[in-house]
């Protein structure tokens, strides 16, 4: 089956620094990847749709200059949280669509101190 | 009205019970329906993936879709403590591509007591 690898699984950073999260499709090509944010005991909130070779499409209310998305190849998408603040602390999850439908990464827990 | 409504829970059942999880939706364009299981601090894991109306069975899991009523269900037979997790329904109008973003229910936390 399809596997999506997401790294790191957990990161703690200081306020004002930037953090990069990687999402890789290991055994299939993903022209489209999605980035979600999840708060405790809440459902997944779509942040943006990442398309290989083109600009990402952001959902309403998501700051594209703060959450930079790069989808440079068919197997890799990255989300960079720039100038992170404590309110950016959350669980970030990527997913990719392929032959097997939607496959999710294992998530990244970001804590900004 | 939210596009996808899911019973809020939490839900606690004894081991061996039959569990019924449900979602309703308002967007008639949804064609693809999924159920995900999410353990604490992990990414969602796909359990069932169905297209349009009908039933689909996989082991102890059965997914039902009734498009006329805009209602989907997931049944878990012979529930086990390892089934304890949060279950999310999700749906999309198309499969694959940039316009196939999923709309999720809020999720329900299931606890199966030994």
Short mmCIF file of N, CA and C in Angstrom, two decimals, chain B:
data_model
loop_
_atom_site.label_atom_id
_atom_site.label_comp_id
_atom_site.label_asym_id
_atom_site.label_seq_id
_atom_site.Cartn_x
_atom_site.Cartn_y
_atom_site.Cartn_z
N UNK B 1 -25.37 25.43 9.05
CA UNK B 1 -25.20 23.98 9.10
C UNK B 1 -23.84 23.58 8.52
N UNK B 2 -23.10 22.75 9.27
CA UNK B 2 -21.82 22.29 8.77
C UNK B 2 -22.04 21.31 7.63
N UNK B 3 -21.05 21.23 6.74
CA UNK B 3 -21.17 20.30 5.61
C UNK B 3 -21.24 18.86 6.07
N UNK B 4 -20.49 18.52 7.10
CA UNK B 4 -20.46 17.15 7.62
C UNK B 4 -20.67 17.20 9.13
N UNK B 5 -21.66 16.46 9.58
CA UNK B 5 -21.95 16.38 11.00
C UNK B 5 -21.68 14.95 11.47
N UNK B 6 -21.01 14.85 12.62
CA UNK B 6 -20.71 13.53 13.16
C UNK B 6 -21.13 13.51 14.62
N UNK B 7 -21.72 12.39 15.05
CA UNK B 7 -22.11 12.24 16.45
C UNK B 7 -20.91 12.60 17.34
N UNK B 8 -21.12 13.45 18.34
CA UNK B 8 -19.98 14.01 19.08
C UNK B 8 -19.27 13.04 20.03
N UNK B 9 -19.99 12.08 20.59
CA UNK B 9 -19.37 11.18 21.55
C UNK B 9 -18.98 11.88 22.83
N UNK B 10 -18.08 11.31 23.65
CA UNK B 10 -17.38 10.06 23.39
C UNK B 10 -18.29 8.84 23.56
N UNK B 11 -17.80 7.72 23.11
CA UNK B 11 -18.57 6.49 23.15
C UNK B 11 -17.75 5.42 23.85
N UNK B 12 -18.38 4.75 24.81
CA UNK B 12 -17.71 3.70 25.56
C UNK B 12 -18.54 2.44 25.47
N UNK B 13 -17.94 1.32 25.06
CA UNK B 13 -18.66 0.06 24.91
C UNK B 13 -17.84 -1.07 25.52
N UNK B 14 -18.49 -2.16 25.88
CA UNK B 14 -17.74 -3.32 26.38
C UNK B 14 -17.14 -4.10 25.22
N UNK B 15 -16.08 -4.80 25.49
CA UNK B 15 -15.44 -5.64 24.48
C UNK B 15 -16.45 -6.62 23.90
N UNK B 16 -16.41 -6.78 22.56
CA UNK B 16 -17.32 -7.70 21.91
C UNK B 16 -18.59 -7.03 21.38
N UNK B 17 -18.84 -5.80 21.77
CA UNK B 17 -20.06 -5.10 21.34
C UNK B 17 -19.96 -4.73 19.86
N UNK B 18 -21.15 -4.50 19.28
CA UNK B 18 -21.21 -3.95 17.93
C UNK B 18 -21.30 -2.43 18.05
N UNK B 19 -20.42 -1.75 17.33
CA UNK B 19 -20.37 -0.29 17.40
C UNK B 19 -20.91 0.29 16.10
N UNK B 20 -21.72 1.31 16.23
CA UNK B 20 -22.27 2.01 15.06
C UNK B 20 -21.86 3.47 15.13
N UNK B 21 -21.15 3.91 14.12
CA UNK B 21 -20.71 5.31 14.03
C UNK B 21 -21.36 5.93 12.81
N UNK B 22 -21.80 7.18 12.93
CA UNK B 22 -22.59 7.78 11.86
C UNK B 22 -22.17 9.20 11.53
N UNK B 23 -22.39 9.57 10.28
CA UNK B 23 -22.19 10.95 9.83
C UNK B 23 -23.31 11.31 8.87
N UNK B 24 -23.71 12.56 8.91
CA UNK B 24 -24.63 13.09 7.91
C UNK B 24 -23.93 14.24 7.19
N UNK B 25 -24.39 14.51 5.98
CA UNK B 25 -23.77 15.58 5.21
C UNK B 25 -24.81 16.33 4.42
N UNK B 26 -24.46 17.50 3.97
CA UNK B 26 -25.44 18.34 3.26
C UNK B 26 -25.08 18.53 1.79
N UNK B 27 -23.84 18.31 1.41
CA UNK B 27 -23.39 18.56 0.04
C UNK B 27 -23.67 17.34 -0.84
N UNK B 28 -24.62 17.46 -1.75
CA UNK B 28 -24.99 16.32 -2.59
C UNK B 28 -23.91 15.99 -3.62
N UNK B 29 -22.90 16.82 -3.74
CA UNK B 29 -21.82 16.55 -4.69
C UNK B 29 -20.84 15.50 -4.18
N UNK B 30 -20.88 15.21 -2.89
CA UNK B 30 -19.95 14.21 -2.34
C UNK B 30 -20.23 12.85 -2.98
N UNK B 31 -19.17 12.21 -3.46
CA UNK B 31 -19.28 10.91 -4.11
C UNK B 31 -18.39 9.86 -3.44
N UNK B 32 -17.34 10.30 -2.81
CA UNK B 32 -16.36 9.39 -2.21
C UNK B 32 -16.41 9.56 -0.71
N UNK B 33 -16.50 8.44 -0.01
CA UNK B 33 -16.72 8.47 1.43
C UNK B 33 -15.69 7.58 2.11
N UNK B 34 -15.11 8.10 3.17
CA UNK B 34 -14.06 7.40 3.86
C UNK B 34 -14.26 7.42 5.36
N UNK B 35 -13.73 6.41 6.00
CA UNK B 35 -13.63 6.38 7.46
C UNK B 35 -12.16 6.22 7.82
N UNK B 36 -11.73 7.06 8.73
CA UNK B 36 -10.35 7.01 9.22
C UNK B 36 -10.35 6.72 10.71
N UNK B 37 -9.31 6.04 11.14
CA UNK B 37 -9.08 5.79 12.56
C UNK B 37 -7.82 6.55 12.93
N UNK B 38 -7.87 7.26 14.03
CA UNK B 38 -6.71 8.03 14.48
C UNK B 38 -6.41 7.74 15.93
N UNK B 39 -5.23 7.18 16.16
CA UNK B 39 -4.77 6.99 17.53
C UNK B 39 -4.15 8.29 18.01
N UNK B 40 -4.04 8.41 19.32
CA UNK B 40 -3.55 9.65 19.89
C UNK B 40 -2.17 10.02 19.35
N UNK B 41 -2.04 11.25 18.89
CA UNK B 41 -0.78 11.81 18.41
C UNK B 41 -0.22 11.07 17.19
N UNK B 42 -1.13 10.51 16.40
CA UNK B 42 -0.74 9.86 15.16
C UNK B 42 -1.57 10.41 14.01
N UNK B 43 -1.11 10.17 12.79
CA UNK B 43 -1.89 10.57 11.64
C UNK B 43 -3.07 9.63 11.42
N UNK B 44 -4.12 10.08 10.74
CA UNK B 44 -5.27 9.21 10.46
C UNK B 44 -4.89 8.03 9.57
N UNK B 45 -5.51 6.89 9.83
CA UNK B 45 -5.27 5.66 9.08
C UNK B 45 -6.57 5.30 8.35
N UNK B 46 -6.49 5.09 7.05
CA UNK B 46 -7.69 4.79 6.28
C UNK B 46 -8.23 3.40 6.64
N UNK B 47 -9.51 3.37 6.99
CA UNK B 47 -10.18 2.10 7.29
C UNK B 47 -11.02 1.62 6.12
N UNK B 48 -11.85 2.52 5.60
CA UNK B 48 -12.78 2.14 4.55
C UNK B 48 -12.87 3.27 3.53
N UNK B 49 -13.01 2.87 2.28
CA UNK B 49 -13.08 3.85 1.18
C UNK B 49 -14.19 3.36 0.25
N UNK B 50 -15.25 4.15 0.11
CA UNK B 50 -16.37 3.70 -0.72
C UNK B 50 -16.75 4.80 -1.69
N UNK B 51 -17.33 4.36 -2.78
CA UNK B 51 -17.80 5.28 -3.80
C UNK B 51 -19.31 5.13 -3.93
N UNK B 52 -20.02 6.25 -3.85
CA UNK B 52 -21.47 6.32 -4.03
C UNK B 52 -22.18 5.45 -2.98
N UNK B 53 -23.41 5.08 -3.24
CA UNK B 53 -24.21 4.36 -2.24
C UNK B 53 -23.88 2.88 -2.21
N UNK B 54 -24.18 2.26 -1.07
CA UNK B 54 -23.98 0.82 -0.96
C UNK B 54 -23.23 0.45 0.29
N UNK B 55 -22.93 -0.83 0.39
CA UNK B 55 -22.22 -1.37 1.55
C UNK B 55 -20.86 -1.91 1.12
N UNK B 56 -19.93 -1.86 2.05
CA UNK B 56 -18.62 -2.45 1.82
C UNK B 56 -18.14 -3.08 3.12
N UNK B 57 -17.67 -4.30 3.03
CA UNK B 57 -17.25 -5.01 4.23
C UNK B 57 -15.78 -5.37 4.13
N UNK B 58 -15.10 -5.23 5.27
CA UNK B 58 -13.68 -5.60 5.34
C UNK B 58 -13.41 -6.11 6.75
N UNK B 59 -13.40 -7.44 6.88
CA UNK B 59 -13.17 -8.02 8.20
C UNK B 59 -14.30 -7.66 9.15
N UNK B 60 -13.95 -7.06 10.27
CA UNK B 60 -14.96 -6.70 11.27
C UNK B 60 -15.63 -5.35 10.96
N UNK B 61 -15.22 -4.70 9.91
CA UNK B 61 -15.72 -3.37 9.59
C UNK B 61 -16.67 -3.42 8.39
N UNK B 62 -17.78 -2.68 8.51
CA UNK B 62 -18.72 -2.53 7.41
C UNK B 62 -19.05 -1.05 7.27
N UNK B 63 -18.91 -0.55 6.06
CA UNK B 63 -19.27 0.83 5.77
C UNK B 63 -20.54 0.84 4.94
N UNK B 64 -21.45 1.74 5.28
CA UNK B 64 -22.69 1.91 4.54
C UNK B 64 -22.82 3.36 4.09
N UNK B 65 -23.28 3.53 2.88
CA UNK B 65 -23.53 4.88 2.36
C UNK B 65 -24.94 4.92 1.80
N UNK B 66 -25.72 5.87 2.25
CA UNK B 66 -27.06 6.10 1.73
C UNK B 66 -27.11 7.53 1.21
N UNK B 67 -26.88 7.69 -0.08
CA UNK B 67 -26.81 9.03 -0.64
C UNK B 67 -28.17 9.71 -0.64
N UNK B 68 -29.24 8.94 -0.75
CA UNK B 68 -30.57 9.57 -0.77
C UNK B 68 -30.86 10.26 0.55
N UNK B 69 -30.33 9.70 1.64
CA UNK B 69 -30.52 10.30 2.96
C UNK B 69 -29.32 11.12 3.40
N UNK B 70 -28.27 11.13 2.59
CA UNK B 70 -27.03 11.82 2.93
C UNK B 70 -26.53 11.37 4.30
N UNK B 71 -26.34 10.06 4.40
CA UNK B 71 -26.04 9.43 5.69
C UNK B 71 -25.05 8.31 5.45
N UNK B 72 -23.98 8.29 6.23
CA UNK B 72 -23.03 7.19 6.14
C UNK B 72 -22.79 6.61 7.53
N UNK B 73 -22.45 5.32 7.55
CA UNK B 73 -22.24 4.63 8.82
C UNK B 73 -21.03 3.72 8.74
N UNK B 74 -20.44 3.50 9.88
CA UNK B 74 -19.38 2.50 10.03
C UNK B 74 -19.78 1.59 11.18
N UNK B 75 -19.82 0.28 10.89
CA UNK B 75 -20.12 -0.70 11.92
C UNK B 75 -18.86 -1.49 12.24
N UNK B 76 -18.62 -1.68 13.53
CA UNK B 76 -17.50 -2.48 13.99
C UNK B 76 -18.07 -3.66 14.77
N UNK B 77 -17.83 -4.87 14.26
CA UNK B 77 -18.31 -6.06 14.97
C UNK B 77 -17.24 -6.58 15.91
N UNK B 78 -17.69 -7.25 16.98
CA UNK B 78 -16.76 -7.87 17.93
C UNK B 78 -15.65 -6.87 18.31
N UNK B 79 -16.06 -5.74 18.80
CA UNK B 79 -15.10 -4.67 19.10
C UNK B 79 -14.04 -5.13 20.10
N UNK B 80 -12.84 -4.63 19.90
CA UNK B 80 -11.69 -5.00 20.72
C UNK B 80 -11.11 -3.75 21.39
N UNK B 81 -10.42 -3.91 22.52
CA UNK B 81 -9.77 -2.75 23.14
C UNK B 81 -8.85 -2.01 22.18
N UNK B 82 -8.25 -2.74 21.24
CA UNK B 82 -7.36 -2.09 20.27
C UNK B 82 -8.10 -1.20 19.28
N UNK B 83 -9.44 -1.30 19.28
CA UNK B 83 -10.25 -0.41 18.44
C UNK B 83 -10.43 0.95 19.09
N UNK B 84 -10.01 1.10 20.33
CA UNK B 84 -10.15 2.38 21.02
C UNK B 84 -9.32 3.44 20.30
N UNK B 85 -9.98 4.45 19.79
CA UNK B 85 -9.33 5.48 18.99
C UNK B 85 -10.38 6.53 18.64
N UNK B 86 -9.97 7.54 17.90
CA UNK B 86 -10.91 8.51 17.34
C UNK B 86 -11.21 8.13 15.90
N UNK B 87 -12.48 8.14 15.56
CA UNK B 87 -12.91 7.77 14.22
C UNK B 87 -13.45 9.01 13.51
N UNK B 88 -12.94 9.23 12.31
CA UNK B 88 -13.32 10.40 11.53
C UNK B 88 -13.95 9.96 10.23
N UNK B 89 -15.10 10.53 9.91
CA UNK B 89 -15.64 10.33 8.58
C UNK B 89 -15.10 11.46 7.69
N UNK B 90 -14.97 11.17 6.41
CA UNK B 90 -14.46 12.17 5.47
C UNK B 90 -15.09 11.91 4.11
N UNK B 91 -15.24 12.95 3.33
CA UNK B 91 -15.85 12.79 2.02
C UNK B 91 -15.34 13.83 1.05
N UNK B 92 -15.51 13.52 -0.24
CA UNK B 92 -14.99 14.37 -1.30
C UNK B 92 -15.87 14.22 -2.54
N UNK B 93 -15.96 15.26 -3.34
CA UNK B 93 -16.75 15.14 -4.57
C UNK B 93 -16.05 14.36 -5.67
N UNK B 94 -14.72 14.40 -5.67
CA UNK B 94 -13.97 13.66 -6.67
C UNK B 94 -12.81 12.95 -6.00
N UNK B 95 -12.18 12.06 -6.76
CA UNK B 95 -11.06 11.30 -6.21
C UNK B 95 -9.78 11.70 -6.91
N UNK B 96 -8.83 12.19 -6.13
CA UNK B 96 -7.53 12.54 -6.69
C UNK B 96 -7.52 13.93 -7.29
N UNK B 97 -6.33 14.51 -7.31
CA UNK B 97 -6.18 15.82 -7.93
C UNK B 97 -6.39 16.96 -6.96
N UNK B 98 -6.16 18.15 -7.47
CA UNK B 98 -6.15 19.34 -6.61
C UNK B 98 -7.51 19.68 -6.04
N UNK B 99 -8.57 19.25 -6.67
CA UNK B 99 -9.92 19.60 -6.19
C UNK B 99 -10.54 18.50 -5.35
N UNK B 100 -9.74 17.54 -4.93
CA UNK B 100 -10.28 16.40 -4.21
C UNK B 100 -10.11 16.54 -2.71
N UNK B 101 -10.02 17.76 -2.21
CA UNK B 101 -9.79 17.92 -0.78
C UNK B 101 -10.94 17.30 0.01
N UNK B 102 -10.58 16.73 1.14
CA UNK B 102 -11.55 16.04 1.99
C UNK B 102 -12.23 17.01 2.94
N UNK B 103 -13.49 16.74 3.19
CA UNK B 103 -14.22 17.42 4.25
C UNK B 103 -14.44 16.41 5.36
N UNK B 104 -13.99 16.73 6.55
CA UNK B 104 -14.02 15.80 7.67
C UNK B 104 -15.17 16.10 8.62
N UNK B 105 -15.65 15.02 9.26
CA UNK B 105 -16.47 15.20 10.44
C UNK B 105 -15.57 15.55 11.60
N UNK B 106 -16.17 15.89 12.72
CA UNK B 106 -15.39 16.33 13.87
C UNK B 106 -14.66 15.19 14.56
N UNK B 107 -15.14 13.96 14.34
CA UNK B 107 -14.52 12.80 14.97
C UNK B 107 -15.23 12.39 16.23
N UNK B 108 -15.21 11.09 16.50
CA UNK B 108 -15.79 10.56 17.73
C UNK B 108 -14.77 9.65 18.38
N UNK B 109 -14.59 9.82 19.68
CA UNK B 109 -13.64 8.99 20.41
C UNK B 109 -14.34 7.76 20.95
N UNK B 110 -13.83 6.60 20.57
CA UNK B 110 -14.40 5.32 21.00
C UNK B 110 -13.48 4.68 22.01
N UNK B 111 -14.06 4.18 23.08
CA UNK B 111 -13.31 3.44 24.08
C UNK B 111 -13.96 2.08 24.24
N UNK B 112 -13.19 1.00 24.06
CA UNK B 112 -13.70 -0.35 24.21
C UNK B 112 -13.13 -0.92 25.51
N UNK B 113 -14.01 -1.21 26.44
CA UNK B 113 -13.60 -1.66 27.77
C UNK B 113 -13.37 -3.17 27.77
N UNK B 114 -12.23 -3.63 28.31
CA UNK B 114 -11.98 -5.08 28.35
C UNK B 114 -13.00 -5.79 29.23
#
